[in-house]
Coordinates of C-alpha atoms and ligand atoms in Angstrom, one line a residue:
X1 CA -68.1 -32.0 145.1
X2 CA -70.5 -31.6 147.9
X3 CA -74.2 -31.2 147.1
X4 CA -75.4 -27.6 147.7
X5 CA -79.0 -28.6 148.3
X6 CA -79.8 -25.9 150.8
X7 CA -78.1 -22.9 149.3
X8 CA -79.8 -19.7 150.1
X9 CA -81.4 -17.4 147.4
X10 CA -80.0 -13.9 147.1
X11 CA -81.6 -10.9 145.4
X12 CA -79.6 -8.1 143.9
X13 CA -81.1 -4.7 143.1
X14 CA -79.8 -2.8 140.1
X15 CA -79.6 1.0 140.4
X16 CA -80.4 1.3 136.7
X17 CA -80.8 -1.2 133.8
X18 CA -78.1 -1.6 131.1
X19 CA -79.0 0.0 127.8
X20 CA -76.6 -1.8 125.5
X21 CA -77.6 -5.4 125.6
X22 CA -79.2 -5.8 122.2
X23 CA -78.2 -9.1 120.7
X24 CA -76.6 -8.9 117.3
X25 CA -76.3 -11.4 114.4
X26 CA -75.3 -14.0 116.9
X27 CA -76.1 -13.2 120.5
X28 CA -74.8 -10.5 122.8
X29 CA -71.1 -9.9 121.9
X30 CA -69.0 -7.4 123.8
X31 CA -65.5 -7.0 125.1
X32 CA -64.4 -9.3 127.9
X33 CA -63.9 -6.1 130.0
X34 CA -67.5 -5.1 129.4
X35 CA -68.7 -8.5 130.5
X36 CA -66.7 -8.0 133.7
X37 CA -68.6 -4.9 134.6
X38 CA -70.5 -5.8 137.8
X39 CA -74.0 -7.2 137.1
X40 CA -73.5 -7.0 133.3
X41 CA -73.6 -10.7 132.5
X42 CA -76.1 -11.3 135.2
X43 CA -78.5 -8.7 133.7
X44 CA -78.5 -10.5 130.3
X45 CA -78.9 -13.9 131.9
X46 CA -81.8 -12.7 134.2
X47 CA -83.6 -11.2 131.2
X48 CA -83.1 -14.4 129.2
X49 CA -84.3 -16.7 132.0
X50 CA -87.4 -14.5 132.4
X51 CA -88.2 -14.4 128.7
X52 CA -87.4 -18.0 127.4
X53 CA -90.4 -20.3 127.8
X54 CA -90.1 -23.5 129.8
X55 CA -87.4 -22.4 132.2
X56 CA -89.1 -23.3 135.5
X57 CA -89.0 -27.0 135.9
X58 CA -87.1 -27.4 132.6
X59 CA -83.6 -28.4 131.4
X60 CA -81.0 -26.0 130.2
X61 CA -77.6 -26.7 128.5
X62 CA -74.7 -24.5 129.3
X63 CA -71.1 -24.5 127.9
X64 CA -68.7 -22.5 125.7
X65 CA -65.7 -22.4 123.6
X66 CA -63.3 -22.2 126.5
X67 CA -62.3 -18.5 126.1
X68 CA -61.5 -16.2 129.0
X69 CA -64.6 -15.8 131.2
X70 CA -66.1 -19.3 130.2
X71 CA -65.8 -20.9 133.7
X72 CA -66.9 -17.8 135.6
X73 CA -70.0 -17.5 133.3
X74 CA -71.0 -21.1 133.8
X75 CA -70.9 -20.6 137.6
X76 CA -73.0 -17.4 137.3
X77 CA -75.5 -19.1 135.1
X78 CA -75.8 -22.1 137.3
X79 CA -76.5 -20.0 140.4
X80 CA -79.1 -18.0 138.6
X81 CA -80.7 -20.9 136.9
X82 CA -81.1 -22.6 140.3
X83 CA -82.8 -19.5 141.7
X84 CA -85.2 -19.5 138.7
X85 CA -86.4 -23.0 139.3
X86 CA -84.5 -24.8 136.5
X87 CA -84.8 -28.5 137.2
X88 CA -81.7 -29.7 135.4
X89 CA -78.6 -28.0 134.1
X90 CA -76.4 -29.9 131.7
X91 CA -72.8 -28.8 131.2
X92 CA -69.6 -30.4 130.1
X93 CA -66.1 -31.3 131.5
X94 CA -64.1 -28.1 131.6
X95 CA -67.2 -26.3 130.4
X96 CA -65.9 -27.0 126.8
X97 CA -68.8 -27.3 124.4
X98 CA -68.8 -26.4 120.7
X99 CA -71.9 -24.6 119.3
X100 CA -72.9 -27.5 117.2
X101 CA -72.5 -30.0 120.0
X102 CA -74.6 -27.7 122.2
X103 CA -77.3 -27.7 119.6
X104 CA -77.3 -31.5 119.6
X105 CA -77.4 -31.7 123.4
X106 CA -80.4 -29.2 123.6
X107 CA -82.3 -31.4 121.1
X108 CA -81.4 -34.8 122.6
X109 CA -82.2 -33.7 126.1
X110 CA -85.4 -31.8 125.2
X111 CA -84.0 -28.8 126.9
X112 CA -85.9 -25.5 127.1
X113 CA -82.8 -23.6 125.9
X114 CA -79.1 -23.5 125.7
X115 CA -76.7 -20.8 126.8
X116 CA -73.6 -20.9 124.7
X117 CA -70.7 -18.8 125.9
X118 CA -68.7 -17.6 122.8
X119 CA -67.9 -14.7 120.7
X120 CA -67.3 -17.2 117.9
X121 CA -64.5 -16.0 115.6
X122 CA -63.7 -12.9 117.6
X123 CA -60.4 -13.0 119.5
X124 CA -60.6 -14.0 123.2
X125 CA -58.7 -13.2 126.4
X126 CA -59.0 -10.3 128.9
X127 CA -58.4 -7.9 126.0
X128 CA -60.6 -9.8 123.6
X129 CA -64.3 -10.4 123.3
X130 CA -66.9 -12.5 125.1
X131 CA -70.4 -13.4 124.1
X132 CA -73.6 -15.1 125.2
X133 CA -75.8 -16.9 122.6
X134 CA -79.3 -18.0 123.7
X135 CA -80.6 -21.0 121.7
X136 CA -84.2 -22.3 121.8
X137 CA -85.7 -25.7 122.4
X138 CA -85.2 -26.6 118.7
X139 CA -81.4 -26.3 119.3
X140 CA -81.1 -23.2 117.1
X141 CA -80.3 -19.5 117.8
X142 CA -83.4 -17.8 119.4
X143 CA -85.5 -16.1 116.8
X144 CA -85.7 -12.3 116.6
X145 CA -89.0 -12.3 118.5
X146 CA -87.2 -13.8 121.5
X147 CA -84.0 -11.8 121.3
X148 CA -86.1 -8.6 120.9
X149 CA -88.0 -9.6 124.1
X150 CA -84.8 -10.3 126.0
X151 CA -83.4 -6.9 124.9
X152 CA -86.6 -5.2 126.1
X153 CA -86.4 -7.0 129.4
X154 CA -82.8 -5.9 130.0
X155 CA -83.9 -2.3 129.5
X156 CA -86.4 -2.5 132.3
X157 CA -84.5 -4.8 134.7
X158 CA -84.6 -3.8 138.3
X159 CA -82.6 -6.7 139.7
X160 CA -81.7 -10.4 139.5
X161 CA -81.6 -13.4 141.8
X162 CA -79.2 -16.3 142.3
X163 CA -78.5 -19.1 144.7
X164 CA -75.4 -18.7 146.8
X165 CA -73.2 -21.6 145.9
X166 CA -69.5 -22.4 145.5
X167 CA -67.8 -22.8 142.1
X168 CA -68.9 -25.9 140.1
X169 CA -66.5 -28.7 139.8
X170 CA -66.2 -29.5 136.1
X171 CA -63.1 -31.6 136.1
X172 CA -64.8 -34.8 135.3
X173 CA -68.3 -36.1 134.4
X174 CA -70.6 -36.4 137.4
X175 CA -73.9 -35.2 138.9
X176 CA -74.7 -33.0 141.9
X177 CA -77.3 -30.5 143.1
X178 CA -77.5 -26.8 143.7
X179 CA -80.7 -26.1 145.6
X180 CA -83.3 -28.3 144.0
X181 CA -81.5 -28.1 140.6
X182 CA -79.6 -31.1 139.4
X183 CA -76.3 -30.4 137.6
X184 CA -75.1 -32.9 135.2
X185 CA -71.5 -32.7 133.9
X186 CA -71.2 -34.7 130.6
X187 CA -68.2 -35.4 128.3
X188 CA -68.8 -32.7 125.7
X189 CA -67.5 -34.8 122.8
X190 CA -69.3 -38.2 123.2
X191 CA -72.8 -37.5 121.8
X192 CA -71.5 -35.3 119.0
X193 CA -69.0 -38.0 117.8
X194 CA -71.8 -40.5 117.9
X195 CA -74.1 -38.3 115.8
X196 CA -71.4 -37.8 113.2
X197 CA -71.1 -41.6 112.8
X198 CA -74.8 -41.9 112.0
X199 CA -74.3 -39.4 109.1
X200 CA -71.0 -40.3 107.5
X201 CA -69.3 -43.4 106.2
X202 CA -66.5 -43.6 108.9
X203 CA -65.2 -46.9 107.4
X204 CA -64.7 -45.2 104.0
X205 CA -63.1 -42.1 105.5
X206 CA -60.8 -44.3 107.8
X207 CA -59.7 -46.2 104.7
X208 CA -58.9 -43.0 102.9
X209 CA -56.9 -41.7 105.9
X210 CA -55.0 -44.9 106.3
X211 CA -53.8 -44.7 102.7
X212 CA -51.4 -42.0 101.5
X213 CA -54.0 -39.2 101.8
X214 CA -52.7 -36.5 104.1
X215 CA -55.0 -34.4 106.2
X216 CA -54.1 -31.3 108.3
X217 CA -56.7 -29.8 110.6
X218 CA -56.2 -26.6 112.5
X219 CA -58.3 -26.1 115.6
X220 CA -56.9 -22.6 116.1
X221 CA -56.5 -23.3 119.9
X222 CA -60.2 -23.1 120.1
X223 CA -63.1 -25.5 120.9
X224 CA -62.8 -28.1 118.2
X225 CA -59.4 -29.4 119.4
X226 CA -60.9 -32.2 121.6
X227 CA -63.6 -33.0 119.0
X228 CA -61.2 -33.2 116.1
X229 CA -58.7 -35.3 118.1
X230 CA -61.4 -37.8 119.0
X231 CA -62.9 -38.0 115.5
X232 CA -59.8 -37.8 113.2
X233 CA -57.1 -39.3 115.3
X234 CA -58.9 -41.8 117.5
X235 CA -62.0 -42.9 115.6
X236 CA -60.7 -42.5 112.0
X237 CA -57.1 -43.4 112.7
X238 CA -55.4 -40.3 111.2
X239 CA -51.8 -40.0 112.5
X240 CA -51.2 -38.1 115.8
X241 CA -50.4 -34.5 114.9
X242 CA -53.1 -34.3 112.3
X243 CA -54.9 -31.9 114.6
X244 CA -52.8 -28.8 115.0
X245 CA -53.3 -26.2 117.8
X246 CA -55.6 -28.7 119.4
X247 CA -55.5 -27.4 122.9
X248 CA -58.3 -24.9 123.7
X249 CA -56.7 -21.8 125.3
X250 CA -58.4 -18.9 127.0
X251 CA -56.9 -16.4 124.5
X252 CA -56.7 -18.9 121.5
X253 CA -52.9 -18.5 121.7
X254 CA -53.3 -14.8 120.9
X255 CA -54.8 -15.6 117.5
X256 CA -58.0 -14.7 115.8
X257 CA -60.0 -18.0 115.6
X258 CA -61.5 -17.2 112.3
X259 CA -60.9 -19.9 109.6
X260 CA -60.2 -17.8 106.6
X261 CA -57.2 -17.1 104.4
X262 CA -56.0 -14.2 106.5
X263 CA -56.4 -15.6 110.1
X264 CA -55.7 -19.3 109.3
X265 CA -52.7 -18.2 107.3
X266 CA -50.3 -21.0 108.3
X267 CA -52.7 -23.7 107.2
X268 CA -53.5 -21.9 104.0
X269 CA -49.9 -21.6 103.2
X270 CA -49.3 -25.3 103.9
X271 CA -52.0 -26.3 101.5
X272 CA -51.8 -23.6 98.8
X273 CA -48.1 -23.4 98.5
X274 CA -46.9 -26.9 99.4
X275 CA -47.6 -30.4 98.2
X276 CA -47.4 -32.3 101.5
X277 CA -51.1 -32.4 102.2
X278 CA -54.2 -33.4 100.2
X279 CA -56.7 -31.8 102.4
X280 CA -56.7 -29.0 105.0
X281 CA -59.5 -27.6 107.2
X282 CA -59.9 -25.3 110.1
X283 CA -62.8 -24.3 112.4
X284 CA -63.5 -21.1 114.3
X285 CA -63.6 -20.3 118.1
X286 CA -66.9 -22.1 118.8
X287 CA -66.6 -24.8 116.1
X288 CA -69.5 -23.8 113.8
X289 CA -67.5 -22.5 110.9
X290 CA -65.2 -24.4 108.5
X291 CA -62.6 -23.6 105.9
X292 CA -62.0 -26.3 103.3
X293 CA -58.7 -26.4 101.4
X294 CA -57.4 -28.9 98.9
X295 CA -53.9 -29.2 97.6
X296 CA -53.3 -25.8 95.9
X297 CA -57.0 -25.2 96.0
X298 CA -59.2 -23.0 98.2
X299 CA -62.9 -23.9 98.3
X300 CA -65.0 -20.8 98.5
X301 CA -67.7 -21.4 101.2
X302 CA -70.5 -20.6 98.7
X303 CA -69.1 -23.2 96.4
X304 CA -68.7 -25.6 99.2
X305 CA -72.5 -25.5 99.9
X306 CA -73.1 -26.1 96.2
X307 CA -70.7 -29.1 96.0
X308 CA -72.2 -30.7 99.2
X309 CA -75.7 -30.2 97.7
X310 CA -74.7 -31.8 94.3
X311 CA -72.9 -34.7 96.0
X312 CA -75.1 -35.1 99.1
X313 CA -76.4 -38.6 98.4
X314 CA -72.8 -40.0 98.7
X315 CA -73.1 -39.6 102.5
X316 CA -75.2 -42.2 104.2
X317 CA -77.1 -39.5 106.2
X318 CA -78.3 -37.9 103.0
X319 CA -78.6 -40.9 100.7
X320 CA -82.4 -40.4 100.4
X321 CA -81.9 -36.9 98.8
X322 CA -82.6 -33.4 100.0
X323 CA -85.9 -31.8 100.7
X324 CA -84.6 -28.4 99.8
X325 CA -81.7 -26.0 100.5
X326 CA -81.2 -22.5 101.7
X327 CA -78.5 -19.8 101.7
X328 CA -78.2 -16.4 103.2
X329 CA -78.7 -13.5 100.9
X330 CA -75.0 -12.5 100.5
X331 CA -74.0 -16.1 99.8
X332 CA -73.4 -16.7 96.1
X333 CA -76.1 -18.3 93.9
X334 CA -73.9 -21.4 93.2
X335 CA -76.2 -23.6 95.2
X336 CA -79.3 -22.1 93.4
X337 CA -78.1 -23.6 90.1
X338 CA -77.6 -27.0 91.7
X339 CA -81.0 -26.9 93.4
X340 CA -82.6 -26.0 90.0
X341 CA -81.0 -29.0 88.4
X342 CA -82.0 -31.3 91.3
X343 CA -85.5 -29.9 91.1
X344 CA -85.6 -28.9 94.8
X345 CA -86.6 -25.6 96.4
X346 CA -83.9 -23.1 97.3
X347 CA -84.6 -20.3 99.8
X348 CA -82.7 -17.0 100.3
X349 CA -82.7 -15.8 103.9
X350 CA -81.1 -12.9 105.8
X351 CA -77.6 -13.3 107.3
X352 CA -77.5 -15.4 110.5
X353 CA -78.3 -19.0 111.3
X354 CA -81.5 -18.2 113.1
X355 CA -83.3 -17.6 109.8
X356 CA -82.8 -21.2 108.8
X357 CA -84.5 -22.5 111.9
X358 CA -88.1 -22.4 110.7
X359 CA -87.3 -23.9 107.3
X360 CA -85.4 -26.8 109.0
X361 CA -88.1 -27.4 111.6
X362 CA -90.7 -27.5 108.9
X363 CA -88.7 -30.0 106.9
X364 CA -88.5 -27.7 103.9
X365 CA -84.8 -27.8 103.7
X366 CA -82.0 -30.3 104.5
X367 CA -78.8 -28.3 103.8
X368 CA -78.1 -24.7 104.3
X369 CA -75.1 -22.3 104.4
X370 CA -73.6 -18.9 104.5
X371 CA -70.7 -17.4 102.6
X372 CA -69.0 -16.7 106.0
X373 CA -67.7 -20.3 106.2
X374 CA -70.9 -21.7 107.7
X375 CA -72.5 -24.9 106.4
X376 CA -75.0 -27.2 108.1
X377 CA -78.0 -29.4 107.9
X378 CA -81.1 -30.7 109.6
X379 CA -79.0 -32.9 112.0
X380 CA -78.9 -29.9 114.4
X381 CA -80.0 -26.2 114.3
X382 CA -76.6 -24.6 114.0
X383 CA -73.9 -24.5 111.4
X384 CA -71.4 -27.2 112.0
X385 CA -67.7 -27.0 111.2
X386 CA -66.5 -30.6 111.7
X387 CA -69.7 -31.9 110.0
X388 CA -68.7 -30.0 106.9
X389 CA -65.1 -31.4 107.0
X390 CA -66.4 -34.9 107.4
X391 CA -68.9 -34.4 104.6
X392 CA -66.0 -33.4 102.3
X393 CA -63.9 -36.3 103.4
X394 CA -66.8 -38.7 102.8
X395 CA -67.2 -37.4 99.3
X396 CA -63.5 -37.6 98.5
X397 CA -63.4 -41.1 100.0
X398 CA -66.2 -42.3 97.7
X399 CA -65.1 -40.4 94.6
X400 CA -61.4 -41.1 95.0
X401 CA -60.4 -37.8 93.5
X402 CA -58.9 -34.6 94.7
X403 CA -60.6 -31.4 95.9
X404 CA -59.3 -29.5 92.8
X405 CA -60.8 -32.2 90.5
X406 CA -64.2 -32.0 92.3
X407 CA -64.2 -28.2 91.8
X408 CA -63.2 -28.4 88.1
X409 CA -65.9 -31.0 87.5
X410 CA -68.5 -28.9 89.4
X411 CA -67.8 -25.7 87.5
X412 CA -67.7 -27.6 84.2
X413 CA -71.2 -28.8 84.9
X414 CA -72.9 -25.8 86.6
X415 CA -70.7 -22.9 85.7
X416 CA -68.8 -20.8 88.2
X417 CA -69.9 -18.0 90.5
X418 CA -66.8 -15.9 90.9
X419 CA -67.2 -14.6 94.4
X420 CA -65.4 -12.5 97.0
X421 CA -66.1 -10.7 100.2
X422 CA -64.1 -7.7 101.2
X423 CA -64.2 -6.7 104.9
X424 CA -63.2 -3.4 106.2
X425 CA -62.9 -4.0 109.9
X426 CA -63.0 -1.7 112.9
X427 CA -63.7 1.5 110.9
X428 CA -65.2 4.6 112.5
X429 CA -68.8 4.1 113.1
X430 CA -69.8 7.5 111.5
X431 CA -67.8 6.7 108.4
X432 CA -69.4 3.3 108.0
X433 CA -73.0 4.5 108.6
X434 CA -72.4 7.7 106.5
X435 CA -71.3 5.6 103.6
X436 CA -74.1 3.1 104.0
X437 CA -76.8 5.6 104.4
X438 CA -75.6 7.6 101.4
X439 CA -75.7 4.5 99.1
X440 CA -79.1 3.6 100.5
X441 CA -80.5 7.1 99.7
X442 CA -79.0 6.9 96.2
X443 CA -80.6 3.6 95.4
X444 CA -83.8 4.9 93.8
X445 CA -81.7 6.8 91.2
X446 CA -79.3 3.9 90.5
X447 CA -81.6 1.7 88.4
X448 CA -80.7 2.0 84.7
X449 CA -77.2 3.4 85.4
X450 CA -74.0 1.9 84.0
X451 CA -71.9 -0.1 86.5
X452 CA -68.8 -2.1 85.7
X453 CA -69.7 -2.4 82.0
X454 CA -73.2 -3.6 82.9
X455 CA -76.5 -1.9 83.9
X456 CA -78.0 -1.8 87.3
X457 CA -81.3 -3.6 87.1
X458 CA -82.4 -3.5 90.7
X459 CA -81.2 -1.6 93.8
X460 CA -82.9 -2.4 97.1
X461 CA -82.5 -3.1 100.8
X462 CA -83.1 -6.9 101.3
X463 CA -86.2 -7.8 103.2
X464 CA -87.4 -11.3 104.1
X465 CA -90.7 -12.7 104.7
X466 CA -90.4 -16.1 106.5
X467 CA -92.3 -18.7 104.4
X468 CA -93.2 -20.6 107.6
X469 CA -94.4 -18.1 110.1
X470 CA -94.8 -15.0 107.8
X471 CA -92.6 -12.8 110.1
X472 CA -91.0 -9.9 108.2
X473 CA -87.3 -8.9 108.6
X474 CA -86.1 -5.8 106.7
X475 CA -82.9 -3.7 106.4
X476 CA -80.7 -6.7 105.7
X477 CA -78.3 -5.3 103.2
X478 CA -78.1 -3.0 100.1
X479 CA -78.2 -4.9 96.9
X480 CA -77.2 -3.8 93.4
X481 CA -78.4 -6.5 91.0
X482 CA -76.9 -6.1 87.5
X483 CA -78.5 -7.0 84.2
X484 CA -76.1 -10.0 83.6
X485 CA -76.9 -11.6 87.0
X486 CA -73.8 -10.2 88.7
X487 CA -74.3 -8.4 92.0
X488 CA -72.7 -6.3 94.7
X489 CA -74.1 -6.2 98.3
X490 CA -73.1 -3.9 101.1
X491 CA -73.8 -4.8 104.7
X492 CA -72.7 -3.6 108.1
X493 CA -71.6 -6.4 110.4
X494 CA -73.7 -7.3 113.5
X495 CA -70.9 -9.2 115.3
X496 CA -68.0 -6.8 115.5
X497 CA -67.3 -5.0 118.8
X498 CA -64.9 -2.3 117.7
X499 CA -66.3 0.6 115.6
X500 CA -68.1 -0.8 112.6
X501 CA -67.2 -3.4 110.0
X502 CA -68.3 -2.9 106.4
X503 CA -68.7 -6.0 104.3
X504 CA -68.7 -5.8 100.5
X505 CA -69.9 -8.9 98.7
X506 CA -69.1 -9.4 95.0
X507 CA -70.4 -12.0 92.6
X508 CA -70.3 -12.7 88.9
X509 CA -71.4 -15.8 87.0
X510 CA -69.5 -17.5 84.2
X511 CA -71.3 -20.4 82.3
X512 CA -69.5 -23.7 81.8
X513 CA -68.3 -22.6 78.4
X514 CA -66.6 -19.5 79.9
X515 CA -63.2 -19.0 81.6
X516 CA -63.5 -21.1 84.7
X517 CA -60.0 -20.7 86.1
X518 CA -59.4 -17.1 86.8
X519 CA -58.3 -15.5 90.1
X520 CA -61.6 -14.2 91.6
X521 CA -60.0 -10.8 92.3
X522 CA -59.2 -10.5 88.6
X523 CA -62.6 -11.8 87.5
X524 CA -64.3 -9.3 89.8
X525 CA -61.8 -6.4 89.3
X526 CA -64.2 -4.1 87.3
X527 CA -66.9 -4.5 89.9
X528 CA -64.4 -3.9 92.8
X529 CA -63.4 -0.6 91.1
X530 CA -67.0 0.4 90.4
X531 CA -68.3 -0.1 93.9
X532 CA -65.4 1.8 95.3
X533 CA -66.2 4.7 93.1
X534 CA -69.9 4.6 93.8
X535 CA -69.7 4.1 97.6
X536 CA -66.5 6.1 98.1
X537 CA -65.2 3.3 100.2
X538 CA -61.5 4.1 100.2
X539 CA -62.0 7.8 100.8
X540 CA -64.6 7.5 103.5
X541 CA -63.0 4.6 105.4
X542 CA -59.4 5.9 104.9
X543 CA -58.4 2.4 104.1
X544 CA -56.4 1.6 100.9
X545 CA -57.5 -2.1 101.0
X546 CA -59.8 -4.4 102.9
X547 CA -58.7 -6.0 106.2
X548 CA -59.8 -9.4 105.0
X549 CA -60.4 -10.7 101.5
X550 CA -62.1 -14.0 101.0
Ligands
LIG601 C1 -71.1 -12.9 110.7 C2 -71.3 -13.6 109.4 C3 -72.7 -14.3 109.4 C4 -72.7 -15.3 110.6 C5 -72.4 -14.5 111.9 C6 -72.2 -15.4 113.1 O1 -72.1 -11.9 110.9 O2 -71.3 -12.7 108.3 O3 -72.9 -15.0 108.2 O4 -73.9 -15.9 110.7 O5 -71.1 -13.8 111.7 O6 -71.3 -16.4 112.9 P1 -71.9 -10.4 110.6 O7 -73.2 -9.7 111.1 O8 -70.7 -9.9 111.3 O9 -71.7 -10.3 109.1 V1 -70.5 -17.1 114.2 O10 -69.4 -18.2 113.7 O11 -70.4 -15.9 115.2 O12 -71.7 -17.9 115.0
LIG602 CO1 -68.8 -19.4 115.2

């Protein structure tokens, strides 16, 4: 590709600013159609480039999960970055870059920020969703102070500037210039695969995979395909075909790239109903989530965090032990019990990875996770799907036992937190907010009332004071804490794009001496009925059952 060293700067004036560019739990996420509205993407990028520190003369990392709109967005961002005086823009072949790999590149290249193009687990394509996530210099999602400032800037924006340039050539690694900005196209997998080899015992995992242990990995036609093929099939020697749906497609093959029992149904059936495979895993659109399955055994993500914490020292990268752990508020307290036994601190944060950033930067935690299939560590500042899969494989390789045996052993030692999340997706916004506000207003009167055969001990709206910088975040979910340690949480999603999504989180603890092998829906049945009666979920949403049960 020719160097575009003398491309002219253009200025575009906006008639009026956009009003709807408030970032949610994980960046700005809207329909692909909305992002095609003239100046829409540009407005958010302009605001971000104005707000994020270190842009002029700095480095930025840009890439995405390959969904519809990815390539166009990279071109737009490159032209705008050049006009804003960015010195170097790092992107990847095909523009394919998973969220965890982006976090790693931001950190290793000391970039000022990253722009990750993904709506994560939301469907893609012209009729699907698109998203832009802004990450800071630590490699993690920008904190609220920054996303609030970006939002404020979008609401006052009068225009944006860019350098006129032709489309970037991303077919192979290389380097060229746009204006005075250097563009570097890297292989998006190399550095990430190297990082994984510093953390896990690849020899032990390779030996496991060369034996009669059978692995199935589902990339869901999303970003992890090339990463998983390199790591599992090339570096670790798993047979070709281990990685299913490994080609990233603009619409994820029409699927919903969310690794859970509903949307990764084929893989779930393979593992839960058949005996051909010992281990199954899937990642989401942008590669930061993971689902772990054993033969006839589903590992609840909250339990997965607890198991990794309990067994962490088996992996070389964590052999020295953990400084502490953290989980988001709706995640079950399974990890708390392990942390207590290990004598390490355990923090409870609001939903969203950005709240782990300060704790990781300050060295107060090593591992962290969310109930929504997100697990990660201090190796980067994002959750990391393939990292979690490798961690599990490392543990299984060292222990030489099955996933089901690990779970039985874990519950037998720490007790079991029966847990489930019920999602009611795409419900009318008024119904969702009506229901939520009603329960919120009832909260002061709920304490002391009977609920599912227990008594409500506390009813509040979760607020968090960051132990590192003291910043306060409120309104993070309605909690009903029961006198036996069980709890129900209600939250409205910050990542949906159609109507509203209500999430109901249910949790109940059984000690090692109790019944450890029930179906969670059965173990939680009384609480499920009680919260429906209290919040009038079925009548107000008009839905007989949740869209997704985890
Ligand atoms: C959901 C999950 C949350 C996660 C977020 C982003 O948010 O519940 O735990 O951090 O998605 O994940 P919400 O607001 O819809 O509940 V991802 O894979 O988009 O980066
Ligand atoms: Co994701």
